Amino acid sequence: MASLSTAAPRGIATTEPAWVRYTFTGLALTFLGLFLLVPLVSVFAEALAKGWSLYLDALIEPEALFAMKLTLIAALIAVPLNVVFGVAAAWSIAKFDFHGKSLLITLIDLPFSVSPVVAGLTYVLMFGAQGWLGEWLSAHDIKIIFAVPGIVLATVFVTFPFIARELIPLMQAQGADEEQAALVLGATGWQTFWHITLPNIKWGLLYGVILCNARAMGEFGAVSVVSGHIRGETNTIPLHVEILYNEYNFVGAFACASLLAVLALVTLALKTLVEWRAARQLGNDVPLEARARLAAAK
Amino acid sequence: MKTLFTRSLVVASLVLSGGALADTALLNVSYDVTRDFYKDYNPAFQKYWKAKTGENITLQQSHGGSSKQAMSVASGLSADVITMNQAPDIDLLAERGGLVPTDWQKRLPNNASPFVSSMVFIVRKGNPKAIKDWNDLVKPGLQVILPNPKTSGNGRYTYLAAWGQAQKAGGEAKAREYVGKLFANVPVLDAGGRAATTTFMQRNMGDVLVSFENEAEMVAREFGRGSFEVIYPSSSILAENPVSVVDKVVDKKGTRKAAEAYLNFLWSPEGQEIAAQNYLRPRDSKVLAKYAQQFPPVKLFTVEEVFGSWKKAMDTHFKDGGTFDQVYARK
């Protein structure tokens, strides 16, 4: 997640001859071109293979529109929930000492280390008809999996760490000095949070939200397990892409895939913008995240 | 942030409650390749239902790998009807949670299967390897593409067809030998029928693809008729496409009447005709006669005839350590 390249200091820091530097740069660029750029371009090439009108038709087809709507809903619920959770978790981890802190950090990282398919299956085991809560849910006519709540749950699960992980090093680096000063001057806890902590972390938070959102909209594995694949009811864009592909509807599949590719590009642009703004506001040439990491390491 | 959150909750609750106000809605959980059939069939049924009862009906579809779909229904995906390509996937619902009675297959005519298909060979244009019948598939050096019999109905039918025809010709020992040789010629085992087709048509691997007769037609639509040929072997397996109402779900939702009508309509002349147009062999002899041209006569044997029952076939051949594992491991 963390782009390590941005952490390197500006200017020439090596003494290697020019040809070594150019060879390595060339290698890196070729690799990126072959494995990132070409596939990305091919998505658009396939999507537009039969012309613009078919491309647009594939996008305004009702089932595609529904998939977009559901993807947006899942992200609209998952991202705010993770904002609240992420800020709370980072706040408590960075500003306080308590028992079980390392356990909490480990738990936050769990979704990174668990395969999304496994995450989906655990929800099936929990809420499925033969799962732990299955009988009770079915008796009360509550639908979790194979319905929108299941999709939202799965999305929340896989995007859990993004915001917290972004904020923890930042908040740790900032320390609690300013908050303490505010408290000493008579501010309430809420005022301190609102006027001191939040402005301090705002760029890091935004950065986390962007990444969280990108993942929420692009998640396939976990959502695929709990979705049930009902067209026009529980299909998100990534699932819709797979179905269309399996139906040999390549234009449709790649048209929808191009939406996700555009999302990736927008995410990238926003991320760069946020980094740039944050760096400017901090009056420092070193990007936000790197600054936090450096400070945290000291 | 707060308003955003509230707003998203409102949107979510609107969507969640949306399902409740619609007319009767049926969810048909089906396997991978029936999409084209139900795309034609559903509007026909909606029209019929409107004319008969004056009600509108919403029909929802869910497609995926057959066994995965069956597991989803067993885990609570509330399917009103389930339409699969082999009986064990519906038997599963009887075994796990009693969603259908064990005798579900007796409730509708023709083993509850409104149309059938069969396994055929798809070869490259001009049939360069001169493949005519099952015996040609085990020639040394030939590459045969078929999906994994453990994970796909398509592969299971292929395996049983290969075994059955060999057993009929020369007994069980011959069948085992034949199947062993056949799988020695398979370079990759894809997980599902669609993936195998993609391997053959798009990745251009293999000399022959064994698949359903109706899948061959799908290939023709998508890749053009000039790019391949369909070869009918002298005998093959009767691949039934069983359907059932999911009793527990329809009784709870109160949709039994509509769900049963939906399935019964499959046997109507109109339903049978739509099946024929999608290259599924209709049960109705009149409709079959009308489309005789596209269904060359093949000697078809059933799973029950050769293997006793689906359960026996599954237990002997596809269990861990079963015959398939034995012949495939020997490769």
PDB file of N, CA and C in Angstrom, chain A residues 14 24 38 66 88 95 106 120 149 173 176-178 191 197-198 216 223 239 257 272 275:
ATOM      1  N   THR A  14      22.982   8.362  -5.168  1.00  0.00           N
ATOM      2  CA  THR A  14      23.854   7.216  -5.427  1.00  0.00           C
ATOM      3  C   THR A  14      25.071   7.667  -6.219  1.00  0.00           C
ATOM      4  N   PHE A  24      18.463   0.205 -14.602  1.00  0.00           N
ATOM      5  CA  PHE A  24      17.486  -0.158 -13.595  1.00  0.00           C
ATOM      6  C   PHE A  24      16.156   0.561 -13.808  1.00  0.00           C
ATOM      7  N   VAL A  38      -0.059  -2.289 -20.275  1.00  0.00           N
ATOM      8  CA  VAL A  38      -0.628  -3.021 -21.409  1.00  0.00           C
ATOM      9  C   VAL A  38      -1.965  -3.674 -21.050  1.00  0.00           C
ATOM     10  N   PHE A  66     -27.882  -1.593 -12.394  1.00  0.00           N
ATOM     11  CA  PHE A  66     -28.158  -2.055 -11.048  1.00  0.00           C
ATOM     12  C   PHE A  66     -26.871  -2.425 -10.332  1.00  0.00           C
ATOM     13  N   ALA A  88     -11.597   5.803  15.406  1.00  0.00           N
ATOM     14  CA  ALA A  88     -11.680   5.393  16.810  1.00  0.00           C
ATOM     15  C   ALA A  88     -10.522   4.475  17.167  1.00  0.00           C
ATOM     16  N   LYS A  95      -3.073   7.244  21.014  1.00  0.00           N
ATOM     17  CA  LYS A  95      -3.044   8.232  22.092  1.00  0.00           C
ATOM     18  C   LYS A  95      -3.101   7.616  23.486  1.00  0.00           C
ATOM     19  N   THR A 106      -3.274  -6.482  15.838  1.00  0.00           N
ATOM     20  CA  THR A 106      -3.250  -7.718  15.062  1.00  0.00           C
ATOM     21  C   THR A 106      -4.615  -7.981  14.432  1.00  0.00           C
ATOM     22  N   GLY A 120     -15.653 -14.660   3.118  1.00  0.00           N
ATOM     23  CA  GLY A 120     -17.026 -14.870   2.650  1.00  0.00           C
ATOM     24  C   GLY A 120     -17.609 -16.142   3.241  1.00  0.00           C
ATOM     25  N   PRO A 149     -27.403  -6.972   2.775  1.00  0.00           N
ATOM     26  CA  PRO A 149     -26.614  -6.884   4.016  1.00  0.00           C
ATOM     27  C   PRO A 149     -25.354  -7.749   3.982  1.00  0.00           C
ATOM     28  N   ALA A 173       2.963   9.404  15.220  1.00  0.00           N
ATOM     29  CA  ALA A 173       4.026  10.365  14.937  1.00  0.00           C
ATOM     30  C   ALA A 173       3.696  11.726  15.533  1.00  0.00           C
ATOM     31  N   ALA A 176       0.696  13.108  21.485  1.00  0.00           N
ATOM     32  CA  ALA A 176      -0.485  13.621  22.173  1.00  0.00           C
ATOM     33  C   ALA A 176      -0.258  15.021  22.745  1.00  0.00           C
ATOM     34  N   ASP A 177       0.844  15.666  22.378  1.00  0.00           N
ATOM     35  CA  ASP A 177       1.183  16.963  22.983  1.00  0.00           C
ATOM     36  C   ASP A 177       0.112  18.024  22.766  1.00  0.00           C
ATOM     37  N   GLU A 178      -0.310  18.153  21.510  1.00  0.00           N
ATOM     38  CA  GLU A 178      -1.289  19.204  21.217  1.00  0.00           C
ATOM     39  C   GLU A 178      -2.606  18.952  21.926  1.00  0.00           C
ATOM     40  N   GLN A 191     -14.255  18.687  21.855  1.00  0.00           N
ATOM     41  CA  GLN A 191     -13.647  19.869  21.225  1.00  0.00           C
ATOM     42  C   GLN A 191     -12.220  19.573  20.788  1.00  0.00           C
ATOM     43  N   THR A 197      -7.338  17.102  16.799  1.00  0.00           N
ATOM     44  CA  THR A 197      -6.971  15.825  16.198  1.00  0.00           C
ATOM     45  C   THR A 197      -7.402  15.739  14.738  1.00  0.00           C
ATOM     46  N   LEU A 198      -8.676  16.028  14.498  1.00  0.00           N
ATOM     47  CA  LEU A 198      -9.200  15.845  13.145  1.00  0.00           C
ATOM     48  C   LEU A 198      -8.456  16.690  12.105  1.00  0.00           C
ATOM     49  N   ALA A 216     -13.387  -1.262  -1.716  1.00  0.00           N
ATOM     50  CA  ALA A 216     -14.791  -1.608  -1.490  1.00  0.00           C
ATOM     51  C   ALA A 216     -15.511  -1.821  -2.822  1.00  0.00           C
ATOM     52  N   VAL A 223     -17.319 -11.055  -1.697  1.00  0.00           N
ATOM     53  CA  VAL A 223     -18.673 -10.725  -2.139  1.00  0.00           C
ATOM     54  C   VAL A 223     -19.254 -11.850  -3.003  1.00  0.00           C
ATOM     55  N   LEU A 239     -18.773  -8.744  -9.981  1.00  0.00           N
ATOM     56  CA  LEU A 239     -19.481 -10.000 -10.228  1.00  0.00           C
ATOM     57  C   LEU A 239     -20.144  -9.975 -11.602  1.00  0.00           C
ATOM     58  N   ALA A 257     -15.709  -3.643 -16.925  1.00  0.00           N
ATOM     59  CA  ALA A 257     -14.361  -3.679 -16.359  1.00  0.00           C
ATOM     60  C   ALA A 257     -13.684  -2.324 -16.530  1.00  0.00           C
ATOM     61  N   THR A 272      -2.592  10.968  -5.508  1.00  0.00           N
ATOM     62  CA  THR A 272      -1.465  11.850  -5.786  1.00  0.00           C
ATOM     63  C   THR A 272      -1.776  13.267  -5.336  1.00  0.00           C
ATOM     64  N   GLU A 275      -1.654  13.567  -1.580  1.00  0.00           N
ATOM     65  CA  GLU A 275      -0.259  13.558  -1.118  1.00  0.00           C
ATOM     66  C   GLU A 275       0.393  14.915  -1.352  1.00  0.00           C
TER      67      GLU A 275
END
